[in-house]
Coordinates of C-alpha atoms in Angstrom, one line a residue:
Chain A
M14 CA -14.8 -51.0 -26.9
G15 CA -18.1 -51.7 -25.3
P16 CA -18.6 -52.1 -21.5
V17 CA -16.9 -55.1 -20.2
Q18 CA -18.0 -56.8 -17.0
V19 CA -15.5 -58.3 -14.7
V20 CA -15.2 -62.0 -14.5
R21 CA -13.6 -63.2 -11.3
S22 CA -11.2 -65.9 -12.4
P23 CA -9.2 -65.9 -15.6
P24 CA -8.9 -69.3 -17.4
A25 CA -5.2 -69.5 -16.7
A26 CA -3.5 -67.8 -13.8
P27 CA -0.2 -66.2 -14.7
D28 CA 2.8 -66.0 -12.5
S29 CA 1.7 -64.2 -9.4
S30 CA 5.1 -63.4 -8.0
G31 CA 6.0 -59.7 -7.6
P32 CA 3.6 -56.9 -7.2
S33 CA -0.1 -57.8 -7.3
D34 CA -2.2 -57.0 -10.3
G35 CA -3.9 -54.3 -8.2
A36 CA -0.6 -52.5 -7.5
L37 CA 0.5 -52.7 -11.1
V38 CA -2.8 -51.4 -12.4
V39 CA -2.7 -48.5 -9.9
A40 CA 0.8 -47.6 -10.9
A41 CA 0.0 -48.0 -14.6
R42 CA -2.9 -45.6 -14.2
D43 CA -0.5 -43.2 -12.7
G44 CA 1.5 -43.2 -15.9
E45 CA 4.3 -45.6 -15.0
P46 CA 5.5 -47.3 -18.2
W47 CA 7.2 -50.1 -16.3
A48 CA 3.9 -51.1 -14.7
R49 CA 2.2 -51.2 -18.1
E50 CA 4.9 -53.4 -19.4
A51 CA 4.8 -55.6 -16.3
L52 CA 1.1 -56.1 -16.8
F53 CA 1.7 -56.9 -20.5
R54 CA 4.4 -59.4 -19.8
R55 CA 2.5 -61.0 -16.9
Y56 CA -0.5 -61.8 -19.0
A57 CA 1.0 -62.1 -22.5
R58 CA 1.2 -65.9 -22.5
M59 CA -2.4 -66.2 -21.2
V60 CA -3.7 -63.9 -23.9
F61 CA -1.7 -65.6 -26.7
A62 CA -2.9 -69.0 -25.5
L63 CA -6.6 -68.0 -25.2
A64 CA -6.5 -66.2 -28.6
Y65 CA -5.0 -69.3 -30.1
R66 CA -7.7 -71.6 -28.7
L67 CA -10.5 -69.2 -29.7
L68 CA -9.2 -68.7 -33.3
G69 CA -7.6 -72.1 -33.9
R70 CA -4.8 -70.6 -36.0
D71 CA -1.4 -69.4 -34.8
H72 CA -0.8 -66.7 -37.5
E73 CA -3.6 -64.5 -36.3
I74 CA -2.9 -64.3 -32.6
D75 CA -0.2 -61.7 -32.6
D76 CA -2.5 -59.2 -34.0
L77 CA -5.3 -60.2 -31.7
A78 CA -3.1 -60.0 -28.6
Q79 CA -1.8 -56.6 -29.7
D80 CA -5.4 -55.3 -30.1
C81 CA -6.4 -56.7 -26.7
F82 CA -3.5 -55.2 -24.8
T83 CA -3.9 -51.9 -26.6
Q84 CA -7.6 -51.7 -25.6
A85 CA -6.8 -52.8 -22.0
L86 CA -4.0 -50.4 -21.4
A87 CA -5.9 -47.6 -22.9
S88 CA -8.9 -48.1 -20.7
L89 CA -7.4 -49.1 -17.3
H90 CA -9.4 -46.2 -15.8
R91 CA -12.6 -48.1 -16.5
L92 CA -11.5 -51.1 -14.4
E93 CA -13.3 -50.7 -11.1
D94 CA -11.4 -53.4 -9.3
P95 CA -7.7 -53.2 -10.1
Q96 CA -7.1 -56.7 -8.7
A97 CA -9.5 -58.1 -11.2
F98 CA -7.3 -57.2 -14.2
G99 CA -6.9 -60.8 -15.3
G100 CA -10.6 -61.6 -15.6
W101 CA -11.2 -58.2 -17.2
L102 CA -8.5 -58.8 -19.8
T103 CA -9.9 -62.3 -20.5
A104 CA -13.3 -60.7 -21.3
I105 CA -11.6 -58.3 -23.6
V106 CA -9.9 -61.2 -25.5
V107 CA -13.1 -63.0 -25.9
R108 CA -15.0 -60.0 -27.2
T109 CA -12.2 -59.0 -29.5
A110 CA -12.0 -62.5 -30.9
H111 CA -15.8 -62.4 -31.4
K112 CA -15.7 -59.2 -33.2
L113 CA -12.9 -60.5 -35.5
L114 CA -14.8 -63.6 -36.3
R115 CA -18.0 -61.7 -36.9
R116 CA -16.3 -59.3 -39.2
R117 CA -14.8 -62.2 -41.1
G118 CA -18.1 -63.9 -41.4
V119 CA -19.7 -60.8 -42.9
A120 CA -16.8 -60.4 -45.3
A121 CA -17.1 -64.0 -46.4
R122 CA -20.8 -63.7 -47.0
L123 CA -20.1 -60.7 -49.2
G124 CA -17.4 -62.6 -51.1
L125 CA -14.8 -60.4 -49.6
G126 CA -11.8 -61.2 -47.6
R127 CA -9.1 -63.9 -47.7
R128 CA -10.1 -67.5 -47.7
Q129 CA -8.9 -69.2 -44.6
E130 CA -7.1 -72.5 -44.7
P131 CA -8.8 -75.2 -42.7
I132 CA -7.7 -75.5 -39.1
D133 CA -4.9 -78.0 -38.8
T134 CA -6.4 -80.1 -36.0
E135 CA -3.5 -82.5 -36.0
A136 CA -1.0 -79.8 -35.3
L137 CA -3.3 -77.9 -32.9
V138 CA -3.9 -80.6 -30.3
S139 CA -1.0 -81.8 -28.2
R140 CA 0.1 -85.3 -28.8
S141 CA 0.4 -85.8 -25.1
A142 CA -3.3 -85.5 -24.7
P143 CA -5.2 -88.7 -23.9
A144 CA -6.8 -90.4 -26.9
D145 CA -10.4 -89.4 -25.9
V146 CA -9.3 -85.8 -25.4
Q147 CA -7.6 -85.7 -28.7
I148 CA -10.7 -87.0 -30.4
E149 CA -13.0 -84.5 -28.7
L150 CA -10.7 -81.5 -29.3
R151 CA -10.2 -82.4 -33.0
A152 CA -13.9 -82.7 -33.4
V153 CA -14.4 -79.3 -31.8
Y154 CA -11.9 -77.6 -34.1
R155 CA -13.1 -79.5 -37.2
I156 CA -16.6 -77.9 -36.9
L157 CA -15.4 -74.5 -35.6
D158 CA -15.2 -72.7 -38.9
G159 CA -18.8 -73.7 -39.8
L160 CA -20.3 -72.1 -36.7
P161 CA -21.6 -68.6 -36.3
A162 CA -19.1 -66.4 -34.4
K163 CA -21.0 -66.4 -31.1
M164 CA -21.7 -70.1 -31.1
R165 CA -18.1 -70.8 -32.0
I166 CA -16.8 -68.7 -29.0
A167 CA -19.3 -70.4 -26.7
L168 CA -18.2 -73.8 -27.8
V169 CA -14.5 -73.1 -27.2
L170 CA -15.2 -71.5 -23.8
R171 CA -17.3 -74.4 -22.7
R172 CA -15.5 -77.4 -24.2
V173 CA -11.9 -76.2 -24.2
E174 CA -11.7 -73.6 -21.4
G175 CA -14.2 -75.5 -19.2
A176 CA -16.2 -72.3 -18.5
S177 CA -19.6 -72.6 -16.8
Q178 CA -22.8 -71.5 -18.6
D179 CA -22.8 -68.4 -16.4
E180 CA -19.2 -67.6 -17.4
V181 CA -19.9 -68.1 -21.1
A182 CA -22.8 -65.7 -20.7
E183 CA -20.7 -63.1 -18.9
Y184 CA -17.7 -63.3 -21.3
L185 CA -20.0 -63.0 -24.3
G186 CA -22.2 -60.4 -22.8
V187 CA -25.4 -62.4 -23.4
S188 CA -28.1 -63.6 -21.1
I189 CA -27.7 -66.9 -19.5
S190 CA -30.6 -68.4 -21.5
T191 CA -28.9 -67.3 -24.7
A192 CA -25.7 -68.8 -23.5
K193 CA -27.5 -72.1 -22.7
R194 CA -29.1 -72.1 -26.2
L195 CA -25.7 -71.5 -27.9
I196 CA -24.1 -74.3 -25.9
V197 CA -26.9 -76.8 -26.5
E198 CA -26.8 -76.1 -30.2
A199 CA -23.0 -76.3 -30.4
D200 CA -23.0 -79.5 -28.4
L201 CA -25.5 -81.1 -30.9
R202 CA -23.1 -80.2 -33.7
L203 CA -20.2 -81.6 -31.7
E204 CA -22.0 -84.8 -31.1
A205 CA -22.7 -85.2 -34.8
A206 CA -19.0 -84.5 -35.5
L207 CA -17.9 -87.1 -33.0
A208 CA -20.3 -89.6 -34.5
D209 CA -18.7 -89.0 -37.9
P210 CA -15.0 -88.6 -37.4
S211 CA -14.3 -87.9 -41.1
P212 CA -11.9 -85.0 -41.4
R213 CA -14.1 -83.4 -43.9
S214 CA -17.3 -83.5 -41.9
T215 CA -18.8 -80.1 -41.6
P216 CA -22.2 -79.6 -39.9
Chain B
M16 CA -23.4 -88.9 -26.1
I17 CA -20.7 -86.3 -25.7
P18 CA -18.5 -86.2 -22.7
P19 CA -19.2 -83.6 -20.0
A20 CA -17.5 -80.3 -20.5
R21 CA -14.2 -79.9 -18.7
R22 CA -11.1 -77.8 -19.1
L23 CA -8.9 -79.1 -21.8
A24 CA -7.0 -75.9 -22.6
G25 CA -3.7 -77.3 -21.5
F26 CA -3.6 -79.6 -24.5
I27 CA -3.8 -76.6 -26.9
E28 CA -0.9 -74.2 -26.4
P29 CA 0.8 -72.0 -29.0
E30 CA 4.5 -71.7 -29.1
V31 CA 5.2 -68.3 -27.4
D32 CA 8.7 -67.3 -26.6
E33 CA 10.1 -64.1 -25.2
R34 CA 11.0 -62.9 -28.7
R35 CA 7.4 -63.2 -29.8
I36 CA 6.1 -61.4 -26.7
D37 CA 8.7 -58.7 -27.2
R38 CA 7.8 -58.2 -30.8
V39 CA 4.1 -57.6 -30.0
W40 CA 5.1 -55.3 -27.2
A41 CA 7.3 -53.3 -29.6
R42 CA 4.5 -53.2 -32.2
M43 CA 2.1 -51.6 -29.7
G44 CA 4.1 -48.3 -30.1
P45 CA 3.1 -45.1 -28.3
T46 CA -0.2 -46.6 -26.9
R47 CA 2.0 -48.6 -24.5
A48 CA 2.9 -45.4 -22.7
G49 CA -0.7 -44.6 -21.8
S50 CA -1.4 -41.0 -20.9
S51 CA 2.0 -39.9 -22.2
W52 CA 1.1 -36.2 -22.0
R53 CA 1.1 -36.6 -18.2
L54 CA 4.6 -37.9 -18.2
P55 CA 7.8 -36.0 -18.0
A56 CA 9.5 -35.7 -21.3
F57 CA 12.3 -38.0 -20.3
A58 CA 9.8 -40.8 -19.5
F59 CA 8.1 -40.5 -22.8
A60 CA 11.5 -40.6 -24.5
A61 CA 12.4 -43.7 -22.7
V62 CA 9.2 -45.4 -23.8
A63 CA 9.8 -44.3 -27.4
V64 CA 13.3 -45.7 -27.3
A65 CA 12.0 -49.0 -25.9
A66 CA 9.4 -49.2 -28.6
T67 CA 11.9 -50.4 -31.0
A68 CA 13.1 -53.3 -28.9
V69 CA 12.9 -56.5 -30.8
L70 CA 15.1 -59.0 -28.9
V71 CA 15.3 -59.6 -25.2
V72 CA 18.2 -61.2 -23.4
R73 CA 17.4 -64.9 -23.6
G74 CA 17.8 -67.4 -20.8
H75 CA 16.9 -65.0 -18.0
A76 CA 13.3 -64.9 -17.2
A77 CA 13.6 -61.7 -15.1
A78 CA 15.2 -59.7 -17.9
P79 CA 12.1 -58.6 -19.8
S80 CA 10.5 -57.2 -16.8
L81 CA 13.5 -54.9 -16.1
A82 CA 13.1 -53.0 -19.4
G83 CA 11.2 -49.8 -18.6
M84 CA 11.9 -50.3 -14.9
V85 CA 12.7 -47.2 -12.8
V86 CA 14.7 -47.6 -9.6
E87 CA 14.7 -44.8 -7.1
S88 CA 17.1 -45.5 -4.3
G89 CA 16.2 -44.1 -0.9
A90 CA 19.4 -45.5 0.6
S91 CA 22.4 -47.2 -1.0
Q92 CA 21.5 -50.3 -2.9
T93 CA 22.9 -52.7 -5.4
L94 CA 21.0 -54.1 -8.4
T95 CA 22.1 -57.3 -9.9
L96 CA 21.1 -58.0 -13.5
P97 CA 20.5 -61.6 -14.8
D98 CA 23.9 -61.6 -16.6
G99 CA 25.7 -60.8 -13.3
T100 CA 26.3 -57.1 -14.0
T101 CA 25.8 -55.0 -10.9
A102 CA 24.7 -51.4 -10.5
A103 CA 25.5 -49.9 -7.0
L104 CA 23.3 -46.9 -6.5
K105 CA 24.1 -44.2 -4.0
P106 CA 21.2 -42.7 -2.0
D107 CA 18.7 -40.5 -3.9
T108 CA 19.6 -41.9 -7.3
R109 CA 17.2 -42.5 -10.1
L110 CA 18.1 -45.1 -12.8
R111 CA 16.0 -46.2 -15.6
F112 CA 16.4 -49.4 -17.7
D113 CA 15.4 -48.3 -21.2
R114 CA 16.1 -51.5 -23.0
I115 CA 17.6 -54.9 -22.2
E116 CA 18.2 -56.9 -25.3
A117 CA 20.5 -59.6 -26.5
T118 CA 22.8 -57.1 -28.3
R119 CA 22.5 -54.1 -26.0
V120 CA 21.5 -52.8 -22.7
E121 CA 20.7 -49.2 -22.1
A122 CA 20.1 -47.4 -18.9
T123 CA 19.6 -43.7 -18.1
L124 CA 20.9 -42.1 -14.9
D125 CA 18.5 -39.3 -14.2
R126 CA 20.2 -38.2 -11.1
G127 CA 22.5 -39.4 -8.4
E128 CA 25.5 -41.7 -8.7
A129 CA 25.9 -45.3 -9.7
T130 CA 28.8 -47.6 -9.9
F131 CA 28.5 -50.1 -12.8
D132 CA 30.4 -53.4 -12.7
V133 CA 29.6 -54.7 -16.2
R134 CA 29.9 -58.3 -17.1
H135 CA 31.4 -57.7 -20.5
S136 CA 30.3 -59.5 -23.6
D137 CA 31.6 -58.9 -27.1
S138 CA 28.1 -59.5 -28.5
R139 CA 26.4 -56.9 -26.3
T140 CA 27.0 -53.2 -25.6
W141 CA 26.2 -51.6 -22.3
T142 CA 25.4 -47.9 -22.4
V143 CA 24.6 -45.5 -19.7
H144 CA 22.9 -42.2 -20.8
A145 CA 23.8 -39.4 -18.5
A146 CA 22.9 -35.7 -18.9
G147 CA 23.1 -35.8 -22.7
F148 CA 26.1 -38.1 -22.9
D149 CA 26.4 -41.8 -23.7
V150 CA 28.8 -43.8 -21.7
V151 CA 29.6 -47.0 -23.4
D152 CA 31.2 -49.9 -21.6
R153 CA 34.2 -51.6 -22.9
G154 CA 34.6 -54.2 -20.2
T155 CA 34.6 -52.1 -17.2
R156 CA 33.9 -51.0 -13.7
F157 CA 33.0 -47.3 -13.8
V158 CA 31.2 -44.6 -11.9
V159 CA 28.6 -42.3 -13.4
A160 CA 27.1 -39.4 -11.6
V161 CA 24.6 -36.8 -12.7
T162 CA 24.2 -33.5 -10.8
P163 CA 22.8 -30.2 -11.7
E164 CA 26.3 -29.3 -13.0
G165 CA 26.2 -32.1 -15.5
A166 CA 27.6 -35.6 -15.9
R167 CA 30.8 -37.0 -14.6
V168 CA 32.4 -40.4 -15.1
R169 CA 35.3 -42.2 -13.5
V170 CA 36.7 -45.5 -14.7
E171 CA 38.0 -47.9 -12.1
S172 CA 39.0 -50.7 -14.4
G173 CA 38.7 -51.4 -18.1
S174 CA 37.6 -48.6 -20.3
V175 CA 34.5 -46.7 -21.5
V176 CA 33.8 -44.6 -24.5
I177 CA 32.0 -41.3 -24.0
A178 CA 30.1 -39.5 -26.7
R179 CA 27.6 -36.7 -26.7
A180 CA 24.3 -38.1 -27.6
G181 CA 23.5 -37.2 -31.2
G182 CA 26.6 -35.0 -31.3
S183 CA 29.2 -34.8 -34.0
E184 CA 32.2 -34.6 -31.7
A185 CA 34.6 -37.5 -31.8
P186 CA 34.0 -39.9 -28.9
R187 CA 36.7 -40.2 -26.3
T188 CA 37.9 -43.2 -24.4
L189 CA 38.6 -43.2 -20.7
G190 CA 41.0 -45.8 -19.2
P191 CA 41.6 -46.9 -15.6
G192 CA 41.9 -44.0 -13.2
E193 CA 40.7 -41.4 -15.7
S194 CA 37.8 -39.1 -14.8
W195 CA 35.8 -36.9 -17.0
A196 CA 33.2 -34.2 -16.4
S197 CA 30.8 -33.0 -19.0
T198 CA 33.3 -31.3 -21.4
A199 CA 36.6 -32.1 -19.9
I200 CA 38.8 -35.1 -19.0
L201 CA 40.0 -34.1 -15.6
D202 CA 42.8 -36.6 -15.2
A203 CA 44.7 -38.9 -17.5
P204 CA 47.5 -41.2 -16.4
A205 CA 50.7 -41.1 -18.4
A206 CA 50.3 -42.7 -21.8
P207 CA 47.0 -44.5 -21.3
A208 CA 46.8 -47.3 -23.8
T209 CA 43.1 -46.8 -24.4
A210 CA 42.8 -43.1 -24.5
Q211 CA 42.0 -41.6 -27.9
T212 CA 41.7 -38.0 -26.9
P213 CA 43.3 -37.8 -23.6
V214 CA 44.4 -34.2 -23.5
P215 CA 42.8 -32.3 -20.7
T216 CA 42.1 -28.8 -22.1
A217 CA 39.7 -27.4 -19.6
P218 CA 40.0 -26.8 -15.9
P219 CA 38.1 -29.0 -13.6
V220 CA 34.5 -28.2 -13.3
Q221 CA 33.5 -27.1 -9.8
G222 CA 31.8 -29.8 -8.0
V223 CA 32.9 -32.8 -10.0
L224 CA 34.8 -35.9 -8.9
A225 CA 38.4 -35.5 -8.0
P226 CA 40.8 -37.7 -10.0
A227 CA 40.9 -41.1 -8.5
A228 CA 43.6 -43.7 -8.3
P229 CA 42.9 -46.8 -10.3
G230 CA 40.8 -49.4 -8.5
T231 CA 39.7 -47.1 -5.7
A232 CA 36.2 -47.0 -4.6
S233 CA 34.0 -44.2 -5.7
T234 CA 34.0 -41.3 -3.3
P235 CA 32.7 -38.0 -4.6
T236 CA 34.6 -35.1 -2.9
A237 CA 32.0 -32.6 -3.8
P238 CA 29.3 -32.0 -1.3
A239 CA 26.0 -33.6 -2.2
V240 CA 23.5 -31.3 -3.8
A241 CA 21.3 -30.1 -1.0
A242 CA 17.8 -31.0 -2.0
P243 CA 15.0 -29.4 -0.1
P244 CA 13.4 -31.9 2.3
T245 CA 10.2 -33.2 0.9
T246 CA 7.6 -35.6 2.2
P247 CA 6.7 -38.2 -0.4
G248 CA 3.1 -38.3 -1.3
P249 CA 1.0 -41.5 -1.7
K250 CA 1.9 -41.8 -5.3
E251 CA 5.6 -41.5 -4.6
L252 CA 5.3 -44.0 -1.8
L253 CA 3.5 -46.5 -4.0
E254 CA 6.2 -46.0 -6.7
T255 CA 8.9 -46.5 -4.2
A256 CA 7.3 -49.6 -2.8
N257 CA 6.8 -51.2 -6.2
S258 CA 10.3 -50.3 -7.3
A259 CA 11.8 -51.7 -4.2
R260 CA 9.8 -54.9 -4.5
L261 CA 10.9 -55.3 -8.1
A262 CA 14.5 -54.8 -7.0
G263 CA 14.1 -57.4 -4.3
R264 CA 14.3 -55.0 -1.4
T265 CA 11.3 -56.4 0.4
R266 CA 11.8 -54.5 3.7
D267 CA 12.1 -51.2 1.9
A268 CA 8.9 -52.1 0.0
A269 CA 7.1 -52.9 3.2
Q270 CA 8.3 -49.7 4.8
A271 CA 6.9 -47.7 1.9
F272 CA 3.6 -49.5 1.9
D273 CA 3.4 -49.0 5.7
A274 CA 4.1 -45.3 5.4
L275 CA 1.5 -44.9 2.7
R276 CA -1.3 -46.5 4.7
T277 CA -0.4 -44.8 8.0
R278 CA 0.2 -41.3 6.6
Y279 CA -2.5 -41.2 4.0
R280 CA -5.3 -43.2 5.5
S281 CA -8.0 -41.4 3.5
D282 CA -6.1 -41.9 0.2
P283 CA -7.8 -44.5 -2.1
R284 CA -4.5 -46.4 -2.3
A285 CA -4.2 -46.8 1.5
G286 CA -6.2 -50.1 1.6
L287 CA -4.3 -51.6 -1.3
A288 CA -1.0 -50.6 0.4
A289 CA -2.1 -52.3 3.6
F290 CA -3.0 -55.4 1.7
E291 CA 0.3 -55.5 -0.1
L292 CA 2.1 -54.9 3.2
G293 CA 0.2 -57.9 4.6
R294 CA 1.3 -60.1 1.7
L295 CA 4.9 -59.1 2.1
R296 CA 4.9 -59.7 5.8
L297 CA 3.3 -63.1 5.4
D298 CA 5.1 -64.3 2.3
A299 CA 8.5 -62.8 2.5
L300 CA 9.2 -61.4 5.9
G301 CA 8.0 -64.2 8.1
D302 CA 5.9 -61.9 10.2
P303 CA 2.4 -63.5 10.4
A304 CA 1.4 -61.3 13.3
G305 CA 2.2 -58.2 11.4
A306 CA 0.4 -59.7 8.4
V307 CA -2.7 -60.2 10.5
E308 CA -2.6 -56.5 11.5
A309 CA -2.1 -55.3 8.0
F310 CA -4.8 -57.5 6.4
G311 CA -7.2 -56.4 9.1
D312 CA -6.3 -52.8 8.4
A313 CA -6.8 -53.4 4.6
M314 CA -10.3 -54.7 5.3
A315 CA -11.1 -51.7 7.5
L316 CA -9.6 -49.1 5.1
A317 CA -11.3 -50.6 2.0
P318 CA -14.2 -52.8 3.1
A319 CA -15.7 -52.9 -0.4
A320 CA -12.6 -53.3 -2.4
G321 CA -12.0 -56.2 -4.8
F322 CA -9.1 -57.5 -2.7
R323 CA -11.3 -57.6 0.5
E324 CA -12.0 -61.3 0.0
D325 CA -8.3 -62.0 -0.6
A326 CA -7.3 -59.9 2.5
E327 CA -9.8 -61.8 4.7
A328 CA -8.6 -65.2 3.4
R329 CA -4.9 -64.3 3.9
R330 CA -5.7 -63.1 7.4
V331 CA -7.1 -66.5 8.2
E332 CA -4.0 -68.0 6.8
A333 CA -1.8 -65.8 8.9
L334 CA -3.8 -66.5 12.1
D335 CA -3.6 -70.3 11.3
R336 CA 0.2 -70.0 10.9
M337 CA 0.4 -68.4 14.4
H338 CA -2.0 -71.0 15.9
D339 CA -3.9 -68.0 17.1
G340 CA -7.2 -68.6 18.8
R341 CA -8.9 -66.0 16.7
C342 CA -8.4 -68.2 13.6
R343 CA -11.7 -70.1 13.8
A344 CA -13.8 -67.0 14.2
A345 CA -12.0 -65.4 11.2
R346 CA -12.4 -68.5 9.1
D347 CA -16.1 -68.7 9.9
A348 CA -16.6 -65.1 9.1
Y349 CA -14.9 -65.6 5.7
L350 CA -17.1 -68.6 4.9
A351 CA -20.2 -66.8 6.0
R352 CA -19.4 -63.8 3.8
Y353 CA -18.1 -65.8 0.8
P354 CA -19.7 -69.3 0.9
G355 CA -18.7 -69.8 -2.7
G356 CA -15.6 -67.7 -2.6
L357 CA -12.4 -68.3 -4.4
H358 CA -10.6 -69.4 -1.3
A359 CA -13.5 -71.2 0.4
T360 CA -11.9 -74.6 0.2
A361 CA -8.5 -73.5 1.4
V362 CA -10.0 -71.4 4.2
G363 CA -12.4 -74.1 5.3
A364 CA -9.4 -76.4 5.8
R365 CA -7.7 -74.0 8.2
C366 CA -7.7 -73.8 12.0
P367 CA -8.7 -77.5 12.5

């Protein structure tokens, strides 16, 4: 795992009752199994949900969540601020998802790997979402598989997670100018998809 | 034109239940244990056992977090599990919850004595591991103790089955009033209906429980094992504090955090302990004045720590709650230091 910077606020705050993240991280570093499990259970839903939104498919997120927690729990000693565990873990999820998508893209170009079913945008988006939100989210996920891995992550972080340009840059480990470029290009493709709501439209 | 970017994540959520979470946790295998070579063998064994857990007690949100939990009782304390089962721990007792699943609960008594009052369920077994023996509940209130001499068990009501872990000997059943110590049943009432091998063949082991009348409270007659007095270090204090807080013993947790920060002020954990103490005092103990002091101490002990901003904001909150005249100065100091801080809006609204 490459160096991971700490992002202050995770996209979704888990239950904060009980010991603080800092206390759990310190105890986990000291080898306490219960603290490791407590961290896992505190953040499992956040990781599952973020992985789901980044990948767009439910069947892949167990593996991704497992990878992310394995990395995080094995490298707790690298976390400078124990209280920032949530943001640090979020960054790990983003980068692990990016690696997975990049590997898959390479495999697809080489004619290797399993062909993915299209993302089921109807099932993905909650029916309780307002109409305009449903239209936007379905457009996002309709074009997702056609985007390069990094742009795809940037689009989800920006349009679904509501991340700022700075946060997109930090999570992806790119410069702010690169993040801006990715977001602008992804927004252009999204705009085209919104203008052509055909389910088969692929930019 | 596309709409401005905003957070829409709440409209895309996977179906994640406890079973799914538990399955991923189980799949993580030994990596969950971290630096296992640094752990005592029993701790590694507990983690290895828990690695096969696939199903968690459903309907009780607290249950999953108990698996893997270690409780070290400084004084007598009673733990209540989500299903109503209680474990009353004597002082200086260490109890681990190895697994809590829909079909079985397993705990290990490493030392000390605990009285279990198990809410029996036909669909779930309740097992206490003690000094190489498995004590399996059959609808029971029973006492288990582990001393350097071995394990001892006394049944107060219902029955338990005792078997040597991994052994080939036939398991034996204890009924009400029966006691057992390591290799011998010490006492058996006449014709106990539940006893399978009730014949006492060995003399009582020195230092074990005396036979008890059915339904009496547990009172070991043997003198407690004299442990050399030791002063807990910062790591032990932090463990004690965290265990106490998980068990709902807020005051014990606060006491341990307080001891850590006052006794080991140069320890890197002292600042965090002070911060945690402040949180407990403010959120659980109704002591904002104490919280102000602890948060201030946290800021002094660890001025560059990641929780410094949180400590400063919580100190403003505590001062505001006290209607203390220092609140405005603290608020302004926070806003000057963290103009775009996580708590800037909340802090800015305080001390009107």
